[in-house]
Short mmCIF file of C-alpha atoms and ligand atoms in Angstrom, two decimals:
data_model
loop_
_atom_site.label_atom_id
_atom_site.label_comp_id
_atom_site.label_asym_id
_atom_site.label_seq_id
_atom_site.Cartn_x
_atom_site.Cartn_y
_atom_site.Cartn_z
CA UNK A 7 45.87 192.14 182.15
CA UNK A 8 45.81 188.77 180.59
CA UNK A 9 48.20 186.90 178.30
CA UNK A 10 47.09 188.21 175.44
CA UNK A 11 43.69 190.36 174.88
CA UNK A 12 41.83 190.48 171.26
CA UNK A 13 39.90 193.43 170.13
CA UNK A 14 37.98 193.48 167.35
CA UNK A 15 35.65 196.35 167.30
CA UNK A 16 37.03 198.80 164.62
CA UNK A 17 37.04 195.21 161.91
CA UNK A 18 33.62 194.59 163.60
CA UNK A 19 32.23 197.91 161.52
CA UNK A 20 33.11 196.83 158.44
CA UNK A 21 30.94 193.45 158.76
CA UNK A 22 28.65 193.43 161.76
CA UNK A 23 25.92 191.83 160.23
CA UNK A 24 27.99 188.78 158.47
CA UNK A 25 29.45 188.65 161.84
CA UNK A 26 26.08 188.07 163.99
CA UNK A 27 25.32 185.56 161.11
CA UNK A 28 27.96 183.45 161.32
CA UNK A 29 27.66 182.15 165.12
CA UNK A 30 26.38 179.17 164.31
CA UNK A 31 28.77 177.94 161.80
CA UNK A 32 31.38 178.86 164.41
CA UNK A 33 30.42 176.92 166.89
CA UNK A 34 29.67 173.94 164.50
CA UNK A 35 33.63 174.15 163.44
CA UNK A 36 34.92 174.59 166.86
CA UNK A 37 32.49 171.24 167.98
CA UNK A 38 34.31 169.84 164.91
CA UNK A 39 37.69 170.58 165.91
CA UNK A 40 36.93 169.26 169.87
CA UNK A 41 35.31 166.62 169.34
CA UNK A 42 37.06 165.41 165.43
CA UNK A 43 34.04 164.71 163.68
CA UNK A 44 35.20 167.23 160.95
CA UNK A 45 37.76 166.66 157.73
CA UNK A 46 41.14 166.00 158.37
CA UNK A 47 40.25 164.63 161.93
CA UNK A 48 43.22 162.39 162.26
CA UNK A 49 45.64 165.39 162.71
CA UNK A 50 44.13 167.02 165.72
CA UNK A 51 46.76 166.00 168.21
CA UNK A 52 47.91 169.58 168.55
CA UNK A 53 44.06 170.29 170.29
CA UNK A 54 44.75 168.46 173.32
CA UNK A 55 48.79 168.93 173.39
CA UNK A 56 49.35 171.42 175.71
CA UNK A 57 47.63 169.96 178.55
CA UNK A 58 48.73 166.10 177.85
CA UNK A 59 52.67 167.04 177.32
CA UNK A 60 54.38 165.01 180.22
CA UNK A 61 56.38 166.43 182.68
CA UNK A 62 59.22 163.72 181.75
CA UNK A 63 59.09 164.95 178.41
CA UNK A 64 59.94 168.13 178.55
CA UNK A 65 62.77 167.41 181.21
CA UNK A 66 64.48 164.92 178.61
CA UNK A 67 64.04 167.36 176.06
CA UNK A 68 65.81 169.95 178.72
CA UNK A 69 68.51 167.50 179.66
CA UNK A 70 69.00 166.96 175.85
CA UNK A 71 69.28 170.74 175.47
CA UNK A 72 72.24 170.88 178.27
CA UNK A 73 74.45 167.98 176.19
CA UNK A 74 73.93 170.36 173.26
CA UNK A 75 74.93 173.62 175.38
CA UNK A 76 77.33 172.42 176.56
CA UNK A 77 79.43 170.47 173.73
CA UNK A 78 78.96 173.44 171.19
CA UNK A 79 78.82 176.81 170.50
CA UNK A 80 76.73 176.61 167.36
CA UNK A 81 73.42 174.13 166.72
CA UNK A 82 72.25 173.98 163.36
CA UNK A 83 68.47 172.98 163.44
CA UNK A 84 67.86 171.71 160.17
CA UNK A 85 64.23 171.97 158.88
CA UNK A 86 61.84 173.70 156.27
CA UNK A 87 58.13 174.44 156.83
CA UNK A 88 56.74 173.57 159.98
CA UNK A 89 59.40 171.75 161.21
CA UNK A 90 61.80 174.81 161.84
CA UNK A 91 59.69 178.41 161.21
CA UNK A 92 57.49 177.62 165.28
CA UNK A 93 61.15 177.21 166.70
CA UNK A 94 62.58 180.26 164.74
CA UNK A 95 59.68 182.15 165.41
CA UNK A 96 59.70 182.04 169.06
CA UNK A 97 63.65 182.43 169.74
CA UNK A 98 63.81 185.43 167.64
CA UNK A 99 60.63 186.83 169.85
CA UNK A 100 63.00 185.73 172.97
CA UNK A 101 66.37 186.84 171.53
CA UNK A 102 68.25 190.12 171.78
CA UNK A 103 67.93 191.72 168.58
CA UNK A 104 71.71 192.04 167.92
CA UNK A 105 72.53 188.51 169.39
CA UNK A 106 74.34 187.16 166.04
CA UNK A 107 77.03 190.13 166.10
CA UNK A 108 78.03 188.72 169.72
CA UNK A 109 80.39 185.89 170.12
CA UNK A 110 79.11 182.48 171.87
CA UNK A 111 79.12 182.49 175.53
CA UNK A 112 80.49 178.56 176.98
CA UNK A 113 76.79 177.10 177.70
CA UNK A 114 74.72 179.44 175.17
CA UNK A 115 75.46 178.09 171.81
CA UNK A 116 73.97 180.18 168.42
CA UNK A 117 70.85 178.59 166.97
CA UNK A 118 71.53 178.43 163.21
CA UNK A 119 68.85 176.98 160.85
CA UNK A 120 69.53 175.42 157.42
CA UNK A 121 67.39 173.21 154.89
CA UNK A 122 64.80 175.74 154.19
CA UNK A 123 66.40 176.67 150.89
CA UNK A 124 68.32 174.96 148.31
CA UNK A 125 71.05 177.88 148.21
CA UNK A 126 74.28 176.81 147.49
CA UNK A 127 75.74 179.67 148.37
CA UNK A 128 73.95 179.81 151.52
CA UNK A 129 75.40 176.22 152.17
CA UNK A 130 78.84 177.31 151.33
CA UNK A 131 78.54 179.87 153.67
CA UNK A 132 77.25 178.59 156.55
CA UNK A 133 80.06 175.74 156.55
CA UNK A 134 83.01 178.36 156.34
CA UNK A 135 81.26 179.52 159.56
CA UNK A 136 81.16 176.07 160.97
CA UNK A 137 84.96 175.26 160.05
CA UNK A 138 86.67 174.47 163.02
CA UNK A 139 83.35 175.30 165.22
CA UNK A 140 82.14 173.44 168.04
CA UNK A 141 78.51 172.45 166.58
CA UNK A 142 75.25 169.91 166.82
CA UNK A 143 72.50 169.52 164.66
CA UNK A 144 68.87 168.83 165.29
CA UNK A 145 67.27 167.42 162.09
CA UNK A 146 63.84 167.48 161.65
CA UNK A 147 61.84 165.90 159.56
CA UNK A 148 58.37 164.54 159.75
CA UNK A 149 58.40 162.86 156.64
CA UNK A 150 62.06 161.75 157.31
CA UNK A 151 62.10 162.54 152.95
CA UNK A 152 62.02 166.38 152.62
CA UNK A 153 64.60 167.45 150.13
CA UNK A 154 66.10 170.88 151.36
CA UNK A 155 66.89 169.15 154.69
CA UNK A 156 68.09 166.08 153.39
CA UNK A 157 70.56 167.86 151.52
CA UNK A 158 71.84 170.31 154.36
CA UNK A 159 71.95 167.32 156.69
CA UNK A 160 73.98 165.29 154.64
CA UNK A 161 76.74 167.85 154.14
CA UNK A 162 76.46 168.95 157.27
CA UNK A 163 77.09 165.49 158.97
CA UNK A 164 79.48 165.09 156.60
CA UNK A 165 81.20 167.95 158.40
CA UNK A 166 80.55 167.05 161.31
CA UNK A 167 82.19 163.70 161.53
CA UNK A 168 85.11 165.22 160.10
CA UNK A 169 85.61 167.93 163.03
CA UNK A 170 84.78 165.71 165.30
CA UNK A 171 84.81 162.17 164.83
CA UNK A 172 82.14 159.82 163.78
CA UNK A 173 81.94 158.89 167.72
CA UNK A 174 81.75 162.30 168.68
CA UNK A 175 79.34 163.33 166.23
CA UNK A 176 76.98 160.82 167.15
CA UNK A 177 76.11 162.39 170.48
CA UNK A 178 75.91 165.74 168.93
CA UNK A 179 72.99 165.00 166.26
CA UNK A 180 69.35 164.90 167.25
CA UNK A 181 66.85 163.83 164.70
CA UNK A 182 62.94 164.44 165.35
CA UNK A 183 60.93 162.19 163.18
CA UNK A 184 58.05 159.72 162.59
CA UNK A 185 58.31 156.90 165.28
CA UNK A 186 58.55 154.42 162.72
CA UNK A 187 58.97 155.45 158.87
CA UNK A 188 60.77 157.46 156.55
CA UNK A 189 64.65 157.74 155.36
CA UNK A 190 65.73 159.93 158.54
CA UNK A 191 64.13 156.91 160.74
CA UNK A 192 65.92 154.60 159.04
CA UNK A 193 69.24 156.40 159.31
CA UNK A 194 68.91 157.80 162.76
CA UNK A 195 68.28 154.23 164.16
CA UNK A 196 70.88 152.55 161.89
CA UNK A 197 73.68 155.71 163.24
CA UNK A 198 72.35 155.66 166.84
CA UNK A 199 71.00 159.16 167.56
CA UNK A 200 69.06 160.13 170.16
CA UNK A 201 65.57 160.98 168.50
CA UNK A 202 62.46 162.49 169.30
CA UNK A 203 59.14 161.46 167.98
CA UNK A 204 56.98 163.57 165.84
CA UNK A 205 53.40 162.10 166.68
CA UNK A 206 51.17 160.98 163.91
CA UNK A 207 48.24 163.30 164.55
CA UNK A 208 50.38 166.40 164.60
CA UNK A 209 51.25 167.61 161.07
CA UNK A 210 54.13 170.03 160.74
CA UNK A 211 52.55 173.55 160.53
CA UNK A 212 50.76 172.50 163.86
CA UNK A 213 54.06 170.99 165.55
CA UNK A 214 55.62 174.31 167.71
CA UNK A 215 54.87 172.62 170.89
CA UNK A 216 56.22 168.99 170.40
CA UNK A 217 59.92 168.57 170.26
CA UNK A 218 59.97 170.11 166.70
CA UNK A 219 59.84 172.95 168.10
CA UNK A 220 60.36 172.34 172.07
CA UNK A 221 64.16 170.99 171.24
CA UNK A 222 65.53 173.86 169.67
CA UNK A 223 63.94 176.68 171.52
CA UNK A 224 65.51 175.15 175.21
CA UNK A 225 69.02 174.72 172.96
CA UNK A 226 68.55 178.54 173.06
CA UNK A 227 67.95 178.98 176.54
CA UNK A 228 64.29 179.79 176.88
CA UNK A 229 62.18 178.26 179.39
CA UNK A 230 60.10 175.25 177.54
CA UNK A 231 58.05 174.87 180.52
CA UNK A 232 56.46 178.14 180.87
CA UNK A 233 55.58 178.04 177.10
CA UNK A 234 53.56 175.01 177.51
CA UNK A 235 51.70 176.20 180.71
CA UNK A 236 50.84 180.02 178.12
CA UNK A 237 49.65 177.41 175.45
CA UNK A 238 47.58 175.08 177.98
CA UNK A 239 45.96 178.54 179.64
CA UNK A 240 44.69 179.05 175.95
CA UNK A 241 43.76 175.47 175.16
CA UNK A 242 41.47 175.39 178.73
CA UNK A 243 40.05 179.40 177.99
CA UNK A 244 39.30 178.28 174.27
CA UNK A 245 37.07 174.89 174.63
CA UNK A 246 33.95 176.09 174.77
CA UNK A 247 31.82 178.80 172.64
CA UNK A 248 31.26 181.85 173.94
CA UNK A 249 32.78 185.67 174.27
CA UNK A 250 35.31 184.55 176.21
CA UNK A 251 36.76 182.27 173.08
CA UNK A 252 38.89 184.76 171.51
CA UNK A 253 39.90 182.03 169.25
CA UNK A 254 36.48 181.72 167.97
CA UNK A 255 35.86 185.69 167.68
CA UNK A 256 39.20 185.84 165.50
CA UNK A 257 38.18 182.91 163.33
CA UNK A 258 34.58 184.68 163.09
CA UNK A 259 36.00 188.14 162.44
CA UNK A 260 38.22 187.37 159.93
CA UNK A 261 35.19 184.78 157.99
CA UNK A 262 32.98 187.34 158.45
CA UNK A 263 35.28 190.09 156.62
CA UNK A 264 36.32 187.56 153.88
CA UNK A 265 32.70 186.99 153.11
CA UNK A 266 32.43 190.78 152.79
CA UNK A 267 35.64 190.40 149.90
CA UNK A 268 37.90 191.02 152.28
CA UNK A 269 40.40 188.61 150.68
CA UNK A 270 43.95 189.82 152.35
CA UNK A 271 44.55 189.29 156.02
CA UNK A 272 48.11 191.36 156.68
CA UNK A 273 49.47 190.39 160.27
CA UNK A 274 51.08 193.42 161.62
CA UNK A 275 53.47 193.72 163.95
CA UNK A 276 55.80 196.82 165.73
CA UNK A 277 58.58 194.96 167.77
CA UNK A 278 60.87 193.61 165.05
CA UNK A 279 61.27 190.35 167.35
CA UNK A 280 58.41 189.24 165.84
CA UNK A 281 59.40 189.23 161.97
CA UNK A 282 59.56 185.53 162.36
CA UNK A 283 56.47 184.88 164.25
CA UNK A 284 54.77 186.36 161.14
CA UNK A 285 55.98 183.62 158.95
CA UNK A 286 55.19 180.84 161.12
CA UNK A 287 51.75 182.39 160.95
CA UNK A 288 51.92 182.81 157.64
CA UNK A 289 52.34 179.13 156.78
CA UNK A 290 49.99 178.34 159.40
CA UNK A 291 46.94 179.79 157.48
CA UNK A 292 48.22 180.00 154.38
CA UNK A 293 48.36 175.94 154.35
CA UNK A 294 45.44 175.50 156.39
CA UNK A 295 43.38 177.58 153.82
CA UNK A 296 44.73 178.16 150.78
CA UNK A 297 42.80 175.43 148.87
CA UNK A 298 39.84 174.64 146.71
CA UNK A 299 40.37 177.90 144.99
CA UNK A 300 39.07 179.31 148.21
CA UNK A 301 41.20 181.16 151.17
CA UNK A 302 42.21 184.22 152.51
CA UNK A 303 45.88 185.44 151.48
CA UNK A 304 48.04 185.47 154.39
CA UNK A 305 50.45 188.57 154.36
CA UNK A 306 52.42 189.79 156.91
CA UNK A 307 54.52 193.48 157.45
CA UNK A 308 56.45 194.80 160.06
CA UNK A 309 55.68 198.39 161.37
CA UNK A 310 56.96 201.03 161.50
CA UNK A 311 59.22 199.72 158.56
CA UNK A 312 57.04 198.82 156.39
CA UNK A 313 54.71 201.62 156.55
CA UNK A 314 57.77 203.20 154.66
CA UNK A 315 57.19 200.46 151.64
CA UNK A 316 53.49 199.20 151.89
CA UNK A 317 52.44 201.87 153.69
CA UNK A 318 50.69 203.52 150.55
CA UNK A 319 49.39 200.64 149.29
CA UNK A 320 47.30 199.91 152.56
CA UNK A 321 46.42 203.32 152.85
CA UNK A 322 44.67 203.68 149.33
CA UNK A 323 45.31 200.72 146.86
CA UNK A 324 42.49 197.99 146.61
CA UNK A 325 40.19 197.76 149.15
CA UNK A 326 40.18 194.06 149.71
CA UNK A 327 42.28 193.48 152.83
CA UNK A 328 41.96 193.80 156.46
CA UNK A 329 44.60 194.00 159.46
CA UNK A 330 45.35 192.05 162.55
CA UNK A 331 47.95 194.05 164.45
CA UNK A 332 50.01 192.04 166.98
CA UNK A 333 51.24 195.16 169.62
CA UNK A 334 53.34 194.48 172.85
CA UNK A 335 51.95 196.54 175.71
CA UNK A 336 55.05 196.35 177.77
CA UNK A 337 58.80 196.66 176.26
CA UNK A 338 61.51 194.73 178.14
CA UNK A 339 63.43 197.96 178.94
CA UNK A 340 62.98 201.86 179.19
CA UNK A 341 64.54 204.29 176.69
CA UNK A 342 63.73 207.70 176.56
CA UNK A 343 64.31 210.01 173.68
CA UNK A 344 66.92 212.47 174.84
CA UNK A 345 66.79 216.49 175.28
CA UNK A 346 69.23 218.38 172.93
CA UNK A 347 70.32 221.84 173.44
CA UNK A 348 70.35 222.86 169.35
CA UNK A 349 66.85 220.61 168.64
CA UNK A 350 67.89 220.80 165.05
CA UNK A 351 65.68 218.03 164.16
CA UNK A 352 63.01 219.55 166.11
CA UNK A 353 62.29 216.91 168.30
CA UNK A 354 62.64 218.28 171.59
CA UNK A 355 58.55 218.28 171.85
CA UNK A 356 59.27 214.48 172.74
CA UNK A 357 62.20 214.71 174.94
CA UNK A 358 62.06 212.30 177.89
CA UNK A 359 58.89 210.65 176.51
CA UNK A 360 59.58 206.67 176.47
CA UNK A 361 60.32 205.32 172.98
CA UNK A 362 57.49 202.46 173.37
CA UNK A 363 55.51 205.80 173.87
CA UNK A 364 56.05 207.37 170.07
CA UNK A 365 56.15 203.42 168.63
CA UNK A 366 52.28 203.14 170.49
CA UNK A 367 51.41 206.61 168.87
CA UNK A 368 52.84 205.44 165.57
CA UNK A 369 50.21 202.21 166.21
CA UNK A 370 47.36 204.16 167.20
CA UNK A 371 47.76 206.86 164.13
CA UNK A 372 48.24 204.26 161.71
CA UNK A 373 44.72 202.58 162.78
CA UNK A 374 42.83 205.33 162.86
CA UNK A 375 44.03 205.88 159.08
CA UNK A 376 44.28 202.60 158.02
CA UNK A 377 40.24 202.62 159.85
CA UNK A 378 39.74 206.34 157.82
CA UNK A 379 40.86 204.88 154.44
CA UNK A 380 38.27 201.11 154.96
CA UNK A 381 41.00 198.90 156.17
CA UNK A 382 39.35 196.95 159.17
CA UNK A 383 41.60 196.58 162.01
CA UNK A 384 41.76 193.47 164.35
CA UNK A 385 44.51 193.76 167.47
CA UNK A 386 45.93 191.48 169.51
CA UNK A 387 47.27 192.48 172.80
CA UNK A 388 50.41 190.62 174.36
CA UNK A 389 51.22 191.81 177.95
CA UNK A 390 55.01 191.45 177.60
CA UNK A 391 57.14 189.07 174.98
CA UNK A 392 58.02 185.99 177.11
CA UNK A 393 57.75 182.33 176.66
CA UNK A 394 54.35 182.34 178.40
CA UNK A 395 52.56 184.75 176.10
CA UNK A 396 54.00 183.11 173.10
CA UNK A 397 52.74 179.71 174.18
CA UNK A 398 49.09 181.42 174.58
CA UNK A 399 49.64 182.83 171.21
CA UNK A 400 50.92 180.26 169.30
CA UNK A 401 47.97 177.83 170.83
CA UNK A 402 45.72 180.77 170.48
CA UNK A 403 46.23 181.05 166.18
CA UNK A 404 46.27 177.08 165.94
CA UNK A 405 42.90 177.00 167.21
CA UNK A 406 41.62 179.80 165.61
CA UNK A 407 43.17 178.70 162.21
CA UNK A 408 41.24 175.70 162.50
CA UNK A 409 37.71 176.68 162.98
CA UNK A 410 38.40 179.45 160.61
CA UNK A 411 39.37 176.39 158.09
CA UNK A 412 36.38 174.59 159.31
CA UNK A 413 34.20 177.52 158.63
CA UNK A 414 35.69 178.38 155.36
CA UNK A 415 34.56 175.06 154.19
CA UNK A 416 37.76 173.24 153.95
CA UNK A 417 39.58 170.42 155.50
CA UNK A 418 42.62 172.62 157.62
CA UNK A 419 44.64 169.77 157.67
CA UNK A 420 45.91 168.86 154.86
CA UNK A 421 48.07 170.53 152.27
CA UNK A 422 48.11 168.48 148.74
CA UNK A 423 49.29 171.48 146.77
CA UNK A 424 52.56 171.24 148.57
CA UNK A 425 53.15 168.20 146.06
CA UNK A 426 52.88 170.18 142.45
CA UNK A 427 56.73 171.53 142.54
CA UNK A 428 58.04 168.18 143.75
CA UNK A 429 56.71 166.18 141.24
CA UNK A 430 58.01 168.63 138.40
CA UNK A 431 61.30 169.39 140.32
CA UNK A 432 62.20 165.40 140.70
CA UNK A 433 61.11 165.04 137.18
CA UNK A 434 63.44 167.79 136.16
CA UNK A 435 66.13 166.27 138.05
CA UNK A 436 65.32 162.52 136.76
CA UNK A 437 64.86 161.28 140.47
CA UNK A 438 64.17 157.68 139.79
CA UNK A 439 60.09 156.91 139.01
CA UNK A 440 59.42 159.94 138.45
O1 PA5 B 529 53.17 171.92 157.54
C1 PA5 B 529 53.62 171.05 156.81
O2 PA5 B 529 53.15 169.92 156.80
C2 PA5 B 529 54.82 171.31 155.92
O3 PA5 B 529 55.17 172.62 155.84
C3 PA5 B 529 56.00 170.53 156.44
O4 PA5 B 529 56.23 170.92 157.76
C4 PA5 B 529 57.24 170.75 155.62
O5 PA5 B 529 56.98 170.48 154.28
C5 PA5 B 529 58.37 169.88 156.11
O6 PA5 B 529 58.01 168.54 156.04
P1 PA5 B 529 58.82 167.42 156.80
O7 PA5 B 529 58.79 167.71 158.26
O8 PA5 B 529 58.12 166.15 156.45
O9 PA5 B 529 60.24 167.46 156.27
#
């Protein structure tokens, strides 16, 4: 099978006819997005990205990795938005499930993230569990002005030169940031880090595949390379109009639905690895589209949890959403349920079946319901989790999410309601001029 397969035929029901209609418009946005005559054209450096990464790049970025795996046991990537949730996203998708309750191995140093909250007791807590630690930080900033992550990085290279010395230290921070402005430019260049560039015509949301998110997924040990080459087999197989642009169909699907008041997109998901990847997505559209008064809500669940929680409310509360179910065809490992003499709990009727078995049951009963009860059902198949799916996927949403934007009749790229809570927040706080 392929990377990743899309099948949209029980959300194609529901909408058929807005679908069929809206072919045109589709292939007006994806011209727009290949060719940047639409909105927001000066941040399409992500369209292109995959296939123009250089070799040399991602080897410094690897040989940077090995200086950080090897001097420490923990890296603290510090980040909010799209400069952390791509890299969190796609080693929790790569990462044993339990890996936080194991010590550090020598070479394979935690990943840690900090400066998406202003939690002091978060803070607090993270540097009791840095006290004495070996540890790096990448900071990332695009702006190079972001408040959360100013505030973690500066106690946390506080810390930092205190373990280890402000010479040490030095060759254990990273910064990623604009080439040329902002405070963390300024301060990188004046301390001597080694730094990364975040291009201009990326903006954060869109910024997985550069070192944003590139840096911190090697630091935990995942192959950079073969992510690149899933993303570039999805930028070549998504260029052009057609069937065989599942980026397109998605984008069209999910316009087509929303036209039809289908107002709630909920990305699904049944591997608990992917919790994260859900909130990358999440800000992906919700940024991209949320404006103008117009958008759909990006929501996100994890199953079978959540069918315990939300469950009810999908099955029979307002009909105005629709699903896109992310399902793994192949688990890493085999587990079967066992036999048991007593079969108290009556299970013996699934003894020795595969547990990937009852979970793809569980998927397939809750779609036909969800179908039953007029929640249209979009799924997205991944072959296995590895870095080369998740590059196809990741590439795969970015494009979609911006001819959906296109479509939708907004500019994708830009996010000026970010700003409102600043402006009050630094008012509140009597931050000078404001
Ligand atoms: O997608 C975006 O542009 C935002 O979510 C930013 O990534 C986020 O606000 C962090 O910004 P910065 O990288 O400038 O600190």
């Amino acid at each position: 099978m392929k990377a990743i397969e899309l099948n949209i035929e029980k959300a194609l029901y529901f909408a058929e006819g807005k679908f069929n209609d809206n072919k045109d418009a589709a292939v007006e946005a994806l011209t727009k997005v290949e060719e940047g005559t639409g909105a927001g054209n000066d941040f399409l450096g992500w369209v292109n990205l995959p296939s123009e990464t250089p070799a040399e790049l991602l080897d410094r970025i690897n040989a940077t990795a090995k200086r950080l795996q090897d001097n420490c046991d923990y890296v603290v990537c510090v980040g909010i938005g799209g400069s952390y949730l791509g890299a969190k996203a796609v080693n929790t998708a790569l990462a044993d499930n339990f890996e936080y309750y194991y010590a550090p191995n020598p070479g394979e140093p935690k990943v840690l993230y900090a400066g998406q909250n202003i939690s002091e007791d978060y803070t607090a807590e993270l540097e009791k569990l840095l006290d004495g630690k070996r540890f790096g930080i990448i900071v990332i900033s695009k702006s190079g002005t972001t408040t959360e992550p100013a505030i973690a990085f500066r106690i946390l290279k506080e810390k930092l030169e205190k373990q280890a010395g402000k010479t040490a230290a030095k060759d254990l921070i990273v910064a990623i940031t604009d080439a040329s402005k902002g405070a963390l430019r300024t301060l990188a260049d004046q301390e001597g880090y080694e730094t990364y560039v975040i291009p201009d015509n990326v903006g954060g949301r869109f910024s997985v595949l550069t070192p944003v998110g590139l840096l911190p997924i090697a630091v935990a040990g995942h192959d950079i390379k073969k992510l690149v080459a899933g993303a570039v087999e999805m930028e070549n197989s998504t260029k052009h109009s057609g069937d065989g642009n599942i980026a397109e169909t998605y984008a069209r699907m999910r316009n087509a639905l929303y036209a039809d008041g289908k107002k709630i997109e909920i990305l699904v998901n049944f591997e608990p690895k992917l919790h994260y990847f859900n909130e990358w997505w999440k800000q992906l559209y919700g940024e991209s589209e949320g404006k103008d008064h117009k958008g759909i809500f990006p929501a996100a669940v994890d199953f079978t949890t959540d069918l315990h929680s939300m469950g009810q409310w999908i099955q029979e509360g307002e009909r105005t959403i629709f699903e896109t179910v992310i399902s793994v065809a192949k688990p890493a490992v085999e587990r079967r349920v066992p036999s048991d003499e007593a079969n108290l709990d009556g299970l013996n009727y699934m003894a020795g079946k595969r547990i990937d078995e009852v979970n793809k049951m569980a998927e397939l009963g809750t779609q036909m319901a969800h179908v039953d009860g007029g929640v249209p059902n979009m799924r997205i198949v991944l072959d296995s989790l590895n870095e080369h799916t998740l590059g196809a996927l990741i590439y795969f949403f970015e494009k979609a999410c911006g001819i959906s934007g296109y479509m939708l009749g907004v500019n994708p790229f830009n996010q000026p309601g970010v700003e409102a809570y600043k402006k009050n927040m630094f008012k509140l706080l009597k931050k000078p001029g404001y």
